[in-house]
Amino acid sequence: MNLMLKTVEEFSQRHRYDINPSKSSYIRVNPKSPNPSPDFILEGSRIPLDTSTTHLGVYRNTKCKVNTKDKIELGRRTAYSLMGAGFNGKNGLKQSVKARLWSTFVVPRMFYALEVLPYSQADLKA
């Protein structure tokens, strides 16, 4: 892993962009043993071990479970943000336009990154 981090560091220097080590962290997914993890070094500083982290907007924790309630809440907030455009009630937009807005904006935000996280039957029923 340290070799991969060294490769990333060299690539970032070659292409002149910075990786902030203070914003970096790692998690152990489904740790089988309580042994401490090795130290990972990026640009001379140690990367801390976390229990949860966010990468590209995808929340991940050590159990690698889908947080269904957060996904539903994100969809609800997205739908509420469209209320000002006439998404609510019968006096606003036509039903066909509402359906198009729903499938274009709300559904993709709720389903974002679900294909990379394992989910169970209980998650599907929630």
Coordinates of C-alpha atoms in Angstrom, one line a residue:
M1 CA 0.0 0.0 0.0
N2 CA 2.9 2.4 0.8
L3 CA 4.3 1.7 -2.7
M4 CA 0.9 2.7 -4.2
L5 CA 0.9 5.9 -2.1
K6 CA 4.5 6.6 -3.3
T7 CA 3.4 6.2 -6.9
V8 CA 0.4 8.6 -6.3
E9 CA 2.8 11.1 -4.7
E10 CA 5.2 11.0 -7.7
F11 CA 2.4 11.3 -10.2
S12 CA 0.9 14.3 -8.4
Q13 CA 4.4 16.0 -8.4
R14 CA 4.9 15.2 -12.1
H15 CA 1.5 16.7 -13.1
R16 CA 1.8 19.6 -10.6
Y17 CA -1.2 19.1 -8.3
D18 CA -1.2 18.7 -4.5
I19 CA -2.8 15.9 -2.4
N20 CA -3.5 17.2 1.1
P21 CA -2.4 14.6 3.6
S22 CA -4.4 16.3 6.4
K23 CA -7.6 15.6 4.4
S24 CA -6.7 12.0 3.7
S25 CA -7.8 9.0 5.9
Y26 CA -8.3 5.3 5.5
I27 CA -10.6 2.7 6.9
R28 CA -10.3 -1.0 7.4
V29 CA -13.3 -2.7 5.9
N30 CA -14.5 -5.7 7.9
P31 CA -11.4 -6.0 10.1
K32 CA -11.0 -9.7 11.1
S33 CA -8.2 -9.1 13.7
P34 CA -7.8 -6.4 16.3
N35 CA -4.1 -6.0 15.2
P36 CA -3.1 -2.5 14.6
S37 CA -2.8 -1.5 11.0
P38 CA 0.5 -0.5 9.5
D39 CA 1.3 3.2 9.1
F40 CA 0.6 4.6 5.7
I41 CA 2.8 7.6 4.8
L42 CA 1.8 10.3 2.3
E43 CA 4.1 13.2 1.6
G44 CA 6.0 12.6 4.8
S45 CA 3.0 12.6 7.1
R46 CA 1.1 9.6 8.6
I47 CA -2.5 9.0 7.3
P48 CA -4.9 8.4 10.2
L49 CA -7.2 5.4 10.6
D50 CA -10.9 6.3 10.7
T51 CA -14.1 4.4 11.3
S52 CA -15.9 6.2 8.5
T53 CA -15.0 8.5 5.5
T54 CA -16.5 10.1 2.5
H55 CA -15.0 9.6 -1.0
L56 CA -16.5 11.3 -4.1
G57 CA -19.7 11.8 -2.1
V58 CA -20.0 8.2 -1.1
Y59 CA -20.2 7.6 2.7
R60 CA -18.3 4.5 3.7
N61 CA -17.7 2.9 7.1
T62 CA -16.0 -0.2 8.4
K63 CA -19.1 -2.4 8.1
C64 CA -19.7 -1.4 4.4
K65 CA -23.4 -1.1 4.9
V66 CA -25.8 1.1 2.9
N67 CA -27.4 3.9 5.0
T68 CA -30.9 3.7 3.4
K69 CA -32.4 6.4 5.6
D70 CA -29.8 8.9 4.5
K71 CA -30.4 8.1 0.8
I72 CA -34.2 8.6 1.3
E73 CA -33.5 11.8 3.2
L74 CA -31.3 13.0 0.3
G75 CA -34.1 12.3 -2.2
R76 CA -36.6 14.2 0.0
R77 CA -34.3 17.2 0.3
T78 CA -33.8 17.2 -3.5
A79 CA -37.6 17.1 -4.1
Y80 CA -38.1 19.9 -1.6
S81 CA -35.5 22.0 -3.4
L82 CA -37.7 21.7 -6.6
M83 CA -40.8 23.0 -4.8
G84 CA -40.0 26.6 -5.7
A85 CA -40.1 25.6 -9.4
G86 CA -43.7 24.4 -9.1
F87 CA -43.0 20.8 -8.1
N88 CA -45.7 20.8 -5.4
G89 CA -49.4 20.4 -5.5
K90 CA -51.9 20.6 -8.4
N91 CA -51.3 24.3 -9.1
G92 CA -47.7 23.9 -10.2
L93 CA -46.2 22.1 -13.2
K94 CA -47.9 19.5 -15.3
Q95 CA -47.7 15.9 -14.1
S96 CA -45.5 14.9 -17.1
V97 CA -43.0 17.7 -16.2
K98 CA -43.0 16.6 -12.6
A99 CA -42.4 13.0 -13.6
R100 CA -39.5 14.2 -15.8
L101 CA -38.0 16.3 -13.0
W102 CA -38.4 13.4 -10.6
S103 CA -36.6 10.9 -12.9
T104 CA -33.9 13.5 -13.9
F105 CA -33.0 15.0 -10.5
V106 CA -34.4 13.1 -7.5
V107 CA -33.9 9.4 -8.5
P108 CA -30.2 9.8 -9.6
R109 CA -29.3 11.5 -6.3
M110 CA -30.9 8.7 -4.3
F111 CA -29.3 5.9 -6.3
Y112 CA -25.9 7.5 -6.6
A113 CA -23.2 4.9 -5.7
L114 CA -25.6 2.2 -4.7
E115 CA -24.0 -0.1 -7.3
V116 CA -20.7 -0.1 -5.4
L117 CA -22.1 -0.8 -1.9
P118 CA -23.5 -4.2 -0.9
Y119 CA -27.1 -4.1 0.3
S120 CA -29.4 -6.7 1.9
Q121 CA -33.1 -7.5 1.5
A122 CA -33.8 -5.4 4.6
D123 CA -32.2 -2.4 2.9
L124 CA -34.5 -2.9 -0.1
K125 CA -37.6 -3.0 2.0
A126 CA -36.8 0.2 3.9

